[in-house]
Coordinates of C-alpha atoms in Angstrom, one line a residue:
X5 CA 29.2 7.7 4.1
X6 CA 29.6 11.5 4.4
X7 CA 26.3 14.1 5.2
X8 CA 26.0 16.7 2.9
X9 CA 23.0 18.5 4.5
X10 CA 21.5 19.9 1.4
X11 CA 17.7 19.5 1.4
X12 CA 15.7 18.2 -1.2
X13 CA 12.2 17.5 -2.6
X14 CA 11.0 14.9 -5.5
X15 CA 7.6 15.1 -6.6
X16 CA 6.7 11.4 -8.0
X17 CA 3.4 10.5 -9.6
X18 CA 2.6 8.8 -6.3
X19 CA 3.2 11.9 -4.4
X20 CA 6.6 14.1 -2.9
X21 CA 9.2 12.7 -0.8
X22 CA 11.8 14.9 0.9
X23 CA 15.2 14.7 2.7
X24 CA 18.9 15.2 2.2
X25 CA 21.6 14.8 0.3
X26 CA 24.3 12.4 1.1
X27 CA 27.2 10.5 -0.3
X28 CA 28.7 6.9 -0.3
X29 CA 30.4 4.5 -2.7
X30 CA 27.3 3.5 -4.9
X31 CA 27.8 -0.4 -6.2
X32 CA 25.5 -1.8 -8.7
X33 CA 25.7 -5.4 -10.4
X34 CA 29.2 -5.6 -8.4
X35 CA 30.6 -2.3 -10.1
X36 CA 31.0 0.3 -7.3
X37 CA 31.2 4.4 -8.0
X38 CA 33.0 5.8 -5.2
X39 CA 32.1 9.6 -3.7
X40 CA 28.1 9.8 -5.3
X41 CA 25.7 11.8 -4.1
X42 CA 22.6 10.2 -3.7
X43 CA 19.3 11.8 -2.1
X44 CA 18.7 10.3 1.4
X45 CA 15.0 10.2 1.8
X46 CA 13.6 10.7 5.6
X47 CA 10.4 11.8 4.8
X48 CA 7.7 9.5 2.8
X49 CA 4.6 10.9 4.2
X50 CA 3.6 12.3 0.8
X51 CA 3.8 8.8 -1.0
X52 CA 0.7 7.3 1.8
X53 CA 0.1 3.9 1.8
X54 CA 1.7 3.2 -1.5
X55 CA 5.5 3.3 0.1
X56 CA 4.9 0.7 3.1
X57 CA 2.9 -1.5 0.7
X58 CA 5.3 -1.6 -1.2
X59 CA 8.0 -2.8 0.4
X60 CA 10.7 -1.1 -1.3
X61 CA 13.6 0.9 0.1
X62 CA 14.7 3.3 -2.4
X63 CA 14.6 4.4 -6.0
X64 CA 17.4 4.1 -8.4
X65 CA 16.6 6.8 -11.3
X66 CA 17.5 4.9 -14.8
X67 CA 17.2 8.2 -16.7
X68 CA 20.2 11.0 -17.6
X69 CA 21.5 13.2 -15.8
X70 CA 19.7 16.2 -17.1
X71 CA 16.3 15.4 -14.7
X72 CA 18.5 14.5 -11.6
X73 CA 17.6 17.1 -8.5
X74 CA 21.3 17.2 -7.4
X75 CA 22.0 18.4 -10.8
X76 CA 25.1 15.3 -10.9
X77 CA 25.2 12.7 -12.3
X78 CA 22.7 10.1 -12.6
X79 CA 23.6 6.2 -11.4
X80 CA 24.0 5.1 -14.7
X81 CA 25.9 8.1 -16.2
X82 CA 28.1 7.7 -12.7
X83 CA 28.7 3.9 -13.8
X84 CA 29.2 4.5 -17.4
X85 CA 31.9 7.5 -16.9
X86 CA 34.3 5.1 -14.7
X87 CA 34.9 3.2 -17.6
X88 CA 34.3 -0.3 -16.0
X89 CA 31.8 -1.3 -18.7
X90 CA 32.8 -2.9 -22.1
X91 CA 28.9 -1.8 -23.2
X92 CA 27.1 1.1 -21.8
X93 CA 24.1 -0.7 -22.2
X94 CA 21.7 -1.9 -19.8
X95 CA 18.4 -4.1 -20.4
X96 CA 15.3 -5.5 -18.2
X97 CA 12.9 -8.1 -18.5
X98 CA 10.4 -8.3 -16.6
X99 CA 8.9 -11.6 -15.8
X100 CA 5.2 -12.3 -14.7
X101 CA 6.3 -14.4 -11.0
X102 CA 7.5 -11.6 -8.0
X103 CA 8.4 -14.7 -5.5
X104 CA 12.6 -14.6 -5.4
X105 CA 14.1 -18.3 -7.0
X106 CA 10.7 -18.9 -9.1
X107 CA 11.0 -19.3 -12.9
X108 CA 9.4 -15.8 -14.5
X109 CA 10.9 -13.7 -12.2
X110 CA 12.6 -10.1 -13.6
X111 CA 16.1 -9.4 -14.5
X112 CA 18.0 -6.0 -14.7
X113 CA 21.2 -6.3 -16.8
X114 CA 24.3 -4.0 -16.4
X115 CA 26.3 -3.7 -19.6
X116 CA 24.8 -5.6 -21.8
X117 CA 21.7 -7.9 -22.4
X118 CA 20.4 -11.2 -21.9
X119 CA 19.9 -13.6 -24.9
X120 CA 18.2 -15.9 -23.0
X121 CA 15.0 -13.3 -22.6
X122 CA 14.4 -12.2 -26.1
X123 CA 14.0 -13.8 -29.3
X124 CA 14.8 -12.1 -33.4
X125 CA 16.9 -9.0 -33.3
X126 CA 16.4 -5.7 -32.1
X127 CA 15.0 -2.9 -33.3
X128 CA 16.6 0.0 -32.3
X129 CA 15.0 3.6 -32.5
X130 CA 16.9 6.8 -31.3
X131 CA 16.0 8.7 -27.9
X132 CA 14.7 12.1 -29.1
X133 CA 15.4 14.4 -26.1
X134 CA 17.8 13.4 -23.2
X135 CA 16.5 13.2 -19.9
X136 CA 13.5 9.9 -19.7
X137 CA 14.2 7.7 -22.3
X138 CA 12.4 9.1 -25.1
X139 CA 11.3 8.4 -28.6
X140 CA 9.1 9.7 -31.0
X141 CA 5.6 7.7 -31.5
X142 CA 4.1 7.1 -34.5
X143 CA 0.4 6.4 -33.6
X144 CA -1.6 4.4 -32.0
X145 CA -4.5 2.5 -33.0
X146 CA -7.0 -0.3 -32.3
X147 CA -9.4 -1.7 -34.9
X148 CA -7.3 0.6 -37.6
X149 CA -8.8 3.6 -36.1
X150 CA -6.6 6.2 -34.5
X151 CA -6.6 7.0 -30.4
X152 CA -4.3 9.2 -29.8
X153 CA -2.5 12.6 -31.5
X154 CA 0.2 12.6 -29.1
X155 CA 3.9 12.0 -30.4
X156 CA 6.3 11.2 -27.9
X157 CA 6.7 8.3 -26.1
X158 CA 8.9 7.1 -22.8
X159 CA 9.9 3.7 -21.9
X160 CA 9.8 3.7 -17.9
X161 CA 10.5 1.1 -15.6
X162 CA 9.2 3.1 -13.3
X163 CA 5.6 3.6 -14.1
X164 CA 3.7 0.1 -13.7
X165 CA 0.9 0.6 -16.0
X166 CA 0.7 2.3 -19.8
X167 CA 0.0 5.9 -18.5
X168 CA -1.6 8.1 -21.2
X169 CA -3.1 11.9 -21.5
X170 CA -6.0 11.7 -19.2
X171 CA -8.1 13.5 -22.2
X172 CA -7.9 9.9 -23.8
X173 CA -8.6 7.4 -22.1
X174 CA -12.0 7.8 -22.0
X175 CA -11.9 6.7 -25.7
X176 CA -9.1 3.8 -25.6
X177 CA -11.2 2.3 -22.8
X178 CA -14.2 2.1 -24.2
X179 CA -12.9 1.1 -27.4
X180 CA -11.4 -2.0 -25.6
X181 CA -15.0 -2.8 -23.6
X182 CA -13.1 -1.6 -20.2
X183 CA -15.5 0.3 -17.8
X184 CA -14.7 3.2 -15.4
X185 CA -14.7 2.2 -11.4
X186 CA -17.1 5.2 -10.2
X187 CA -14.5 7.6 -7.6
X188 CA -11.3 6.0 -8.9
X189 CA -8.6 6.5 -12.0
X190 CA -8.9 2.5 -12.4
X191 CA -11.0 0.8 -15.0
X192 CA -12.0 -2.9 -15.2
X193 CA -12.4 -4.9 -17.9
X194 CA -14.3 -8.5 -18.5
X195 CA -11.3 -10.9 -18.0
X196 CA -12.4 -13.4 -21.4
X197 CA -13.7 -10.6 -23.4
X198 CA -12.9 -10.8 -27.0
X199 CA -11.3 -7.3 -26.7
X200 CA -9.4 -6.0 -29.4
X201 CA -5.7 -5.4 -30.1
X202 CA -3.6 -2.1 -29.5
X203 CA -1.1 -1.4 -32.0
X204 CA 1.6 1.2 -30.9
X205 CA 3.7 2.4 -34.0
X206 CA 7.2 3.5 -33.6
X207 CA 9.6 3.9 -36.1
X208 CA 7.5 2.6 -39.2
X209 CA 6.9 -0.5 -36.6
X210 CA 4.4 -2.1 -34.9
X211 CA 4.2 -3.0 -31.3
X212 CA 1.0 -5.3 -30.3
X213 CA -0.5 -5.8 -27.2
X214 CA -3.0 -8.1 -26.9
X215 CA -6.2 -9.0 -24.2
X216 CA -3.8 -10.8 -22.4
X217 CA -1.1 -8.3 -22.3
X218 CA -3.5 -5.6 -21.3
X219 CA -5.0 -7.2 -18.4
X220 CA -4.4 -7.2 -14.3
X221 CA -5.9 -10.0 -13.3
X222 CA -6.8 -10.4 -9.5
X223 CA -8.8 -13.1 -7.8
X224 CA -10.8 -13.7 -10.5
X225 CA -11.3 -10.0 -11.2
X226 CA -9.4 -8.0 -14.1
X227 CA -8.1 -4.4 -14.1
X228 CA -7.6 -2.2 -17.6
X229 CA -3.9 -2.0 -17.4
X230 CA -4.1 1.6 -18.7
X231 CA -4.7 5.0 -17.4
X232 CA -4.9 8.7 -18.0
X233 CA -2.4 11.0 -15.8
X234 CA -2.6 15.3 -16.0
X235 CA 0.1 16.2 -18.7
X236 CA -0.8 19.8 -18.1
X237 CA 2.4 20.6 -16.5
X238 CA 4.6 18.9 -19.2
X239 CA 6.1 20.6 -21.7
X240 CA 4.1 18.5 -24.4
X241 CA 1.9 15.2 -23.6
X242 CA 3.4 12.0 -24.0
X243 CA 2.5 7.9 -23.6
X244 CA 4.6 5.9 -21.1
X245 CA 5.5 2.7 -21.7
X246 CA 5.7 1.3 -18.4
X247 CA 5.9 -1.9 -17.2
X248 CA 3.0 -3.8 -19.2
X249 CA 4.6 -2.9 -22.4
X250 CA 8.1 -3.8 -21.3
X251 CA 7.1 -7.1 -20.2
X252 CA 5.7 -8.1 -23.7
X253 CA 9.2 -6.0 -25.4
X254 CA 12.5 -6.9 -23.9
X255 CA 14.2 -3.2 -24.2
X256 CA 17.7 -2.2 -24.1
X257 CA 18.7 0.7 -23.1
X258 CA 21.8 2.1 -25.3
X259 CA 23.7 5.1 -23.7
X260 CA 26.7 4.8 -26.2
X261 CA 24.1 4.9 -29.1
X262 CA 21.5 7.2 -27.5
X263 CA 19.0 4.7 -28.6
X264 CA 16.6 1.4 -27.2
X265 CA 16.0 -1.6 -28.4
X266 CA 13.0 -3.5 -29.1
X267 CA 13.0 -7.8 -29.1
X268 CA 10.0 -9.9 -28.1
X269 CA 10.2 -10.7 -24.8
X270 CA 10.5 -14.5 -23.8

């Protein structure tokens, strides 16, 4: 471990961190990348309760290098550029049970994928613009009618929900029955409504999520899975595909290729 002393700030959708950088011999899946420069985080105080709820001690960014604050490499880019993997390739599913040994539980693969947590083939769509993992969308609709103009979409591990331009979600909630919680972001949603599918088009295909897949449920109580985030500082609005899409679509992530994979998740 060696102090660089270099201050930094990250500005996440929950909220800014700050600290310094540092660097160490970063391992992941068993492969280690010696002399990387990582940001060491000692100040939280921006995230609020969301950090120590949590229970998580860090963040390792999935993307390219291009959106890295120490302007190196990114982990993966670091791993890939030793040459220790066959397959520049990494893949996740994410399983529905968060207690450690229990069937369901997630999986992040290093150089390759899992065959045991996807069935068909993949689809495979190219990443339009280096930096998130980004791909162009096609549309999205539900009933056959269109909700959305915007045309770029990112796959993020990162983002929990399906995050959207907050000038539509007005409309995709109430055209799934879902019903704004007065004060908050959150909408909720009757848990054995006969709500209607979303259809998410990329690449001439069709990406479903059902009800099921669009529901939080809690204690008897269920959460609209969706919300609508300020895109005013981006340089064009987007969809993420965060974690409720990704848990219904087993995705690769190809950095020889430049491109993801879709497979239905199993």
């Amino acid at each position: 471990y060696q102090p660089n002393g270099t201050v930094f700030e990250i500005l996440y959708g929950s909220g800014p961190v700050s600290g310094y950088f540092s660097e160490d011999t970063f391992t992941m899946a068993g492969f280690d990348v010696p002399h990387y420069t990582f940001a060491e985080v000692n100040n939280t105080k921006g995230l609020g309760p969301a950090y120590s709820i949590g229970k998580f001690d860090g963040i390792c960014g999935m993307g390219w290098s291009e959106i890295t604050v120490s302007g190196g490499p990114a982990p993966f880019s670091a791993l890939a550029a030793t040459g220790q993997l066959t397959n520049n390739v990494f893949a996740f599913y994410l399983g529905t049970s968060s207690s450690p040994g229990v069937t369901g539980n997630s999986e992040l693969v290093i150089g390759g994928v899992d065959k045991n947590h996807y069935t068909g083939d993949f689809v495979f769509e190219p990443v339009t613009k280096d930096g998130y993992w980004q791909i162009a969308l096609g549309g999205v609709t539900i009933n056959g009618e269109s909700v959305t103009t915007t045309k770029v979409g990112v796959v993020d591990s990162g983002t929990s929900l399906l995050a959207v331009p907050e000038t539509e979600i007005a409309a995709i909630a109430k055209a799934v029955g879902a019903k704004k919680i007065p004060l908050l972001p959150e909408y909720t949603i009757d848990c054995n409504a006969a709500s209607p599918d979303i259809d998410i088009q990329i690449g001439g295909n069709t990406y479903t999520l059902t009800h099921d897949d669009y529901i939080i449920e809690d204690a008897g109580e269920c959460l609209f899975a969706m919300t609508g985030i300020d895109m005013s500082k981006l340089p064009e609005p987007l969809w993420i595909l965060g974690d409720v899409f990704m848990r219904k679509y087993y995705v690769q992530f190809d950095a020889d290729n430049n491109q993801l994979g879709f497979a239905t998740a199993k």
